[in-house]
PDB file of C-alpha atoms in Angstrom:
ATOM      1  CA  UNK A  27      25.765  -3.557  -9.619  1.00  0.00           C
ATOM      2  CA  UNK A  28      27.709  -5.240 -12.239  1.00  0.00           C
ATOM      3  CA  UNK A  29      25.668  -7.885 -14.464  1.00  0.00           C
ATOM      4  CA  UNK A  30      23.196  -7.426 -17.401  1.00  0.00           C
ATOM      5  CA  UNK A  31      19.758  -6.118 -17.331  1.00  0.00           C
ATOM      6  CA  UNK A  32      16.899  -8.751 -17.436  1.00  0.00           C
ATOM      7  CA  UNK A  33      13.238  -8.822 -16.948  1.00  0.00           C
ATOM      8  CA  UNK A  34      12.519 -12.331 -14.495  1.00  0.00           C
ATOM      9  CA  UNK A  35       9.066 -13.484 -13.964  1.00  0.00           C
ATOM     10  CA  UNK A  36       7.942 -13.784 -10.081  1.00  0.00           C
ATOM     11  CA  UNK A  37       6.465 -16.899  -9.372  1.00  0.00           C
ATOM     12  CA  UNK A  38       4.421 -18.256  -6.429  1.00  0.00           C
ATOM     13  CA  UNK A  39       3.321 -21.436  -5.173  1.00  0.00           C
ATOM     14  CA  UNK A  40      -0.563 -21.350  -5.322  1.00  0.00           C
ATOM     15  CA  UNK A  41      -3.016 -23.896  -4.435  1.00  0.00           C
ATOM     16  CA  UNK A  42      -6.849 -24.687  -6.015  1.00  0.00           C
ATOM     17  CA  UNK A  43      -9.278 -26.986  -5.998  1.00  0.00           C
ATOM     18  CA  UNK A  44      -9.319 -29.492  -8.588  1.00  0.00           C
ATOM     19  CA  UNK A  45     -13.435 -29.652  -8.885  1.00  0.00           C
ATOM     20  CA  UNK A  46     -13.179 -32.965  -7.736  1.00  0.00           C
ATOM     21  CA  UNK A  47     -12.813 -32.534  -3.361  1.00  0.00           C
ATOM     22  CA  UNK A  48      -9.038 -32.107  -3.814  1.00  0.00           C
ATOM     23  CA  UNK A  49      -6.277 -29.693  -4.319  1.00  0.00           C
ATOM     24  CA  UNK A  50      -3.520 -29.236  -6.815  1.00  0.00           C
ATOM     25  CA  UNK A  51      -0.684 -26.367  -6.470  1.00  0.00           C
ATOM     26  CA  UNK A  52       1.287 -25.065  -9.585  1.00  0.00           C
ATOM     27  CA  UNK A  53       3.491 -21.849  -9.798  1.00  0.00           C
ATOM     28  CA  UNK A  54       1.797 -18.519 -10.734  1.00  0.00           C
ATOM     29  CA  UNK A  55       3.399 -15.494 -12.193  1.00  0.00           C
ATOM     30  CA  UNK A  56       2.696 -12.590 -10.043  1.00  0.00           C
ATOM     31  CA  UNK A  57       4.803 -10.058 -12.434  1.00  0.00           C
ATOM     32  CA  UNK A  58       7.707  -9.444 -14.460  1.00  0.00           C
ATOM     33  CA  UNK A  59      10.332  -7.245 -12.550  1.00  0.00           C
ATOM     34  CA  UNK A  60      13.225  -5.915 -14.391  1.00  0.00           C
ATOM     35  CA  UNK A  61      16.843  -5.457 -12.603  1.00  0.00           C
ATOM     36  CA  UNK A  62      19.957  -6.056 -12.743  1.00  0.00           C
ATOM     37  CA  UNK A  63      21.456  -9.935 -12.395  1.00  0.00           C
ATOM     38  CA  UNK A  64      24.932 -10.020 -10.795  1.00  0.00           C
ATOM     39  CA  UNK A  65      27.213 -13.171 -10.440  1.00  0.00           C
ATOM     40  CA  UNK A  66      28.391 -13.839  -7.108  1.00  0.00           C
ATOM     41  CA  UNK A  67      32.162 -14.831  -7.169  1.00  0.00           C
ATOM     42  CA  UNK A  68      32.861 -18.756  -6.574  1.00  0.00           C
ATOM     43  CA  UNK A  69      33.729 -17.666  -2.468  1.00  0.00           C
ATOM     44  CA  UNK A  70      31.545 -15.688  -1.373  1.00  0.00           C
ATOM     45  CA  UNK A  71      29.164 -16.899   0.822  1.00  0.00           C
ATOM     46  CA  UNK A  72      25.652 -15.884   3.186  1.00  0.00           C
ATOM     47  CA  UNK A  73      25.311 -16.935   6.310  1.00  0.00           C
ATOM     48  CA  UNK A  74      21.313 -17.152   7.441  1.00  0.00           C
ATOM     49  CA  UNK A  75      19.360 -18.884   9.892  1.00  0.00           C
ATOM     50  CA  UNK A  76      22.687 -20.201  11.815  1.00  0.00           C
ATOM     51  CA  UNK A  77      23.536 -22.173   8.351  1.00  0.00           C
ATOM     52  CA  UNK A  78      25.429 -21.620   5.685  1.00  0.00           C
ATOM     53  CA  UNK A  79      23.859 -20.790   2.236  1.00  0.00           C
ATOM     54  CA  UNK A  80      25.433 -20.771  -0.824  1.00  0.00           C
ATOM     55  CA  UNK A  81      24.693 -18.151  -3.277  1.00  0.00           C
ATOM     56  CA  UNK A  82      24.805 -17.713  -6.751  1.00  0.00           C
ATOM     57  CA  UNK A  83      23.681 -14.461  -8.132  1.00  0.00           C
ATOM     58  CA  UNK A  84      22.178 -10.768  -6.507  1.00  0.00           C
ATOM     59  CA  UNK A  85      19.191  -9.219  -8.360  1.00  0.00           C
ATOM     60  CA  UNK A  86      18.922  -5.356  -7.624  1.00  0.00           C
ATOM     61  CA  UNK A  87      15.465  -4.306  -8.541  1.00  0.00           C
ATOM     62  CA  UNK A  88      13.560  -1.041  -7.704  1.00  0.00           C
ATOM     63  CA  UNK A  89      11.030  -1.522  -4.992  1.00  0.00           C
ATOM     64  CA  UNK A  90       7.989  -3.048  -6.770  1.00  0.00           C
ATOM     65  CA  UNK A  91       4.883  -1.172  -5.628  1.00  0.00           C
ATOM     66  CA  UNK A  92       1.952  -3.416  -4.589  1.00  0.00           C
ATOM     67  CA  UNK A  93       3.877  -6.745  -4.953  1.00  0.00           C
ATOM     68  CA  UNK A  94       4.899  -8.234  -1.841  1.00  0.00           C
ATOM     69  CA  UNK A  95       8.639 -10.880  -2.457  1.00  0.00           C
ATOM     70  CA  UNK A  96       9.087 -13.234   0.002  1.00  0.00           C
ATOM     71  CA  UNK A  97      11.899 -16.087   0.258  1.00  0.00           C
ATOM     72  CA  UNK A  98       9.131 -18.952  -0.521  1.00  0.00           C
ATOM     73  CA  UNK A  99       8.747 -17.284  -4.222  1.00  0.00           C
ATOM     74  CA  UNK A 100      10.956 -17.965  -6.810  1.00  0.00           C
ATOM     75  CA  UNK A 101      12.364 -15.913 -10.140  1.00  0.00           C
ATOM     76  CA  UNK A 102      12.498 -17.781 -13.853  1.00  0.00           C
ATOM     77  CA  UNK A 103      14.234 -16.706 -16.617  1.00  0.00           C
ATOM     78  CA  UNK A 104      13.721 -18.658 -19.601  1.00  0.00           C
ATOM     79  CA  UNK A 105      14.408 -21.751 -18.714  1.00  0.00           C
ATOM     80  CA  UNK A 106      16.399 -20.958 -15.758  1.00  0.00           C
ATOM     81  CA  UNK A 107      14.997 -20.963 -11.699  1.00  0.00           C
ATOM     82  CA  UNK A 108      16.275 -18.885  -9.084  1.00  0.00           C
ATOM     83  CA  UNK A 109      16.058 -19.985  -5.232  1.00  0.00           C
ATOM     84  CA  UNK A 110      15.310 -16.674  -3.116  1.00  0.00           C
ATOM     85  CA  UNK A 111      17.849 -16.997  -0.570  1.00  0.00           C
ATOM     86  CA  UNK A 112      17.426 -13.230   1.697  1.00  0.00           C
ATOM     87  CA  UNK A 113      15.845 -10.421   0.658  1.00  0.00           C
ATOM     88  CA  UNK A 114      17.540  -6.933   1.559  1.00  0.00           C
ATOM     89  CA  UNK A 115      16.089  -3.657   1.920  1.00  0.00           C
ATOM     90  CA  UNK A 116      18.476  -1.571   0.281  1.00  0.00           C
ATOM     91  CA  UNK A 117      18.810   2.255   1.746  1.00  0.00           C
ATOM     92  CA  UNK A 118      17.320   1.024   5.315  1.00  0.00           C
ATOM     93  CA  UNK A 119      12.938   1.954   5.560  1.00  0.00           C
ATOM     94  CA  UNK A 120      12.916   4.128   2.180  1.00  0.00           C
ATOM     95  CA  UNK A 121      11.569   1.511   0.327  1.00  0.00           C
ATOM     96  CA  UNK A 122      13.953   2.351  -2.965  1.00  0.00           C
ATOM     97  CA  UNK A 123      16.064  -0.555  -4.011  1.00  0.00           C
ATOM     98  CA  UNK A 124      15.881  -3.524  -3.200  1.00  0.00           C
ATOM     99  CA  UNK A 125      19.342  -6.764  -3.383  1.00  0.00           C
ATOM    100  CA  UNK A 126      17.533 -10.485  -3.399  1.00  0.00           C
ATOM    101  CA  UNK A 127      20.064 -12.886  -3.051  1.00  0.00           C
ATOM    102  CA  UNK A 128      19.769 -15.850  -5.165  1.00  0.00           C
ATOM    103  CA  UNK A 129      21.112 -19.401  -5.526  1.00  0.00           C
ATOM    104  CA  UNK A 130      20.404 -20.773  -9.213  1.00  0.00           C
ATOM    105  CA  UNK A 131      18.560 -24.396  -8.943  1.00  0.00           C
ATOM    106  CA  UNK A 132      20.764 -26.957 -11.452  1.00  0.00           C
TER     107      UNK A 132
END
């Protein structure tokens, strides 16, 4: 886990009503989760879903009790968004560590 230590807010798509019969859907942050943000070199690449994905970054984070990541949220930081690409379950059903592999959106 090579890369610098940063604290990336968890955002997810949510969807209210507007007061007015319809519905509007912005980004909430669900929390701030701290780990470590690794560059990916220029060749590696993930394979998922019987396509391939290019990746730009791994975040290894500790398991974050009662918060729930799945591949349809996305990380900021600052002014940057991250793309959850697969979501890995470091150290098999203990729940410890977890690697979220990310593609940075330009």
């Amino acid at each position: 886990m090579i890369g610098p230590k940063v604290t990336m807010e968890l955002r997810r798509e949510t969807t209210e009503s507007d007061g007015m019969g319809g519905e509007f859907t912005y980004l909430e942050c669900k929390r701030n989760i701290t780990g470590v943000l690794s560059v990916i070199r220029g060749d590696e690449r993930l394979s998922a879903d019987k396509k391939t994905v290019i990746s730009s970054h791994h975040f290894y984070i500790d398991y974050p009790i009662g918060e729930t990541i799945t591949e349809e949220d996305i990380f900021r930081y600052g002014t940057r968004k991250f793309e959850i690409i697969y979501i890995y379950n470091l150290g098999a059903s203990q729940n410890k560590k977890l690697k979220i592999v990310l593609n940075e959106e330009v």
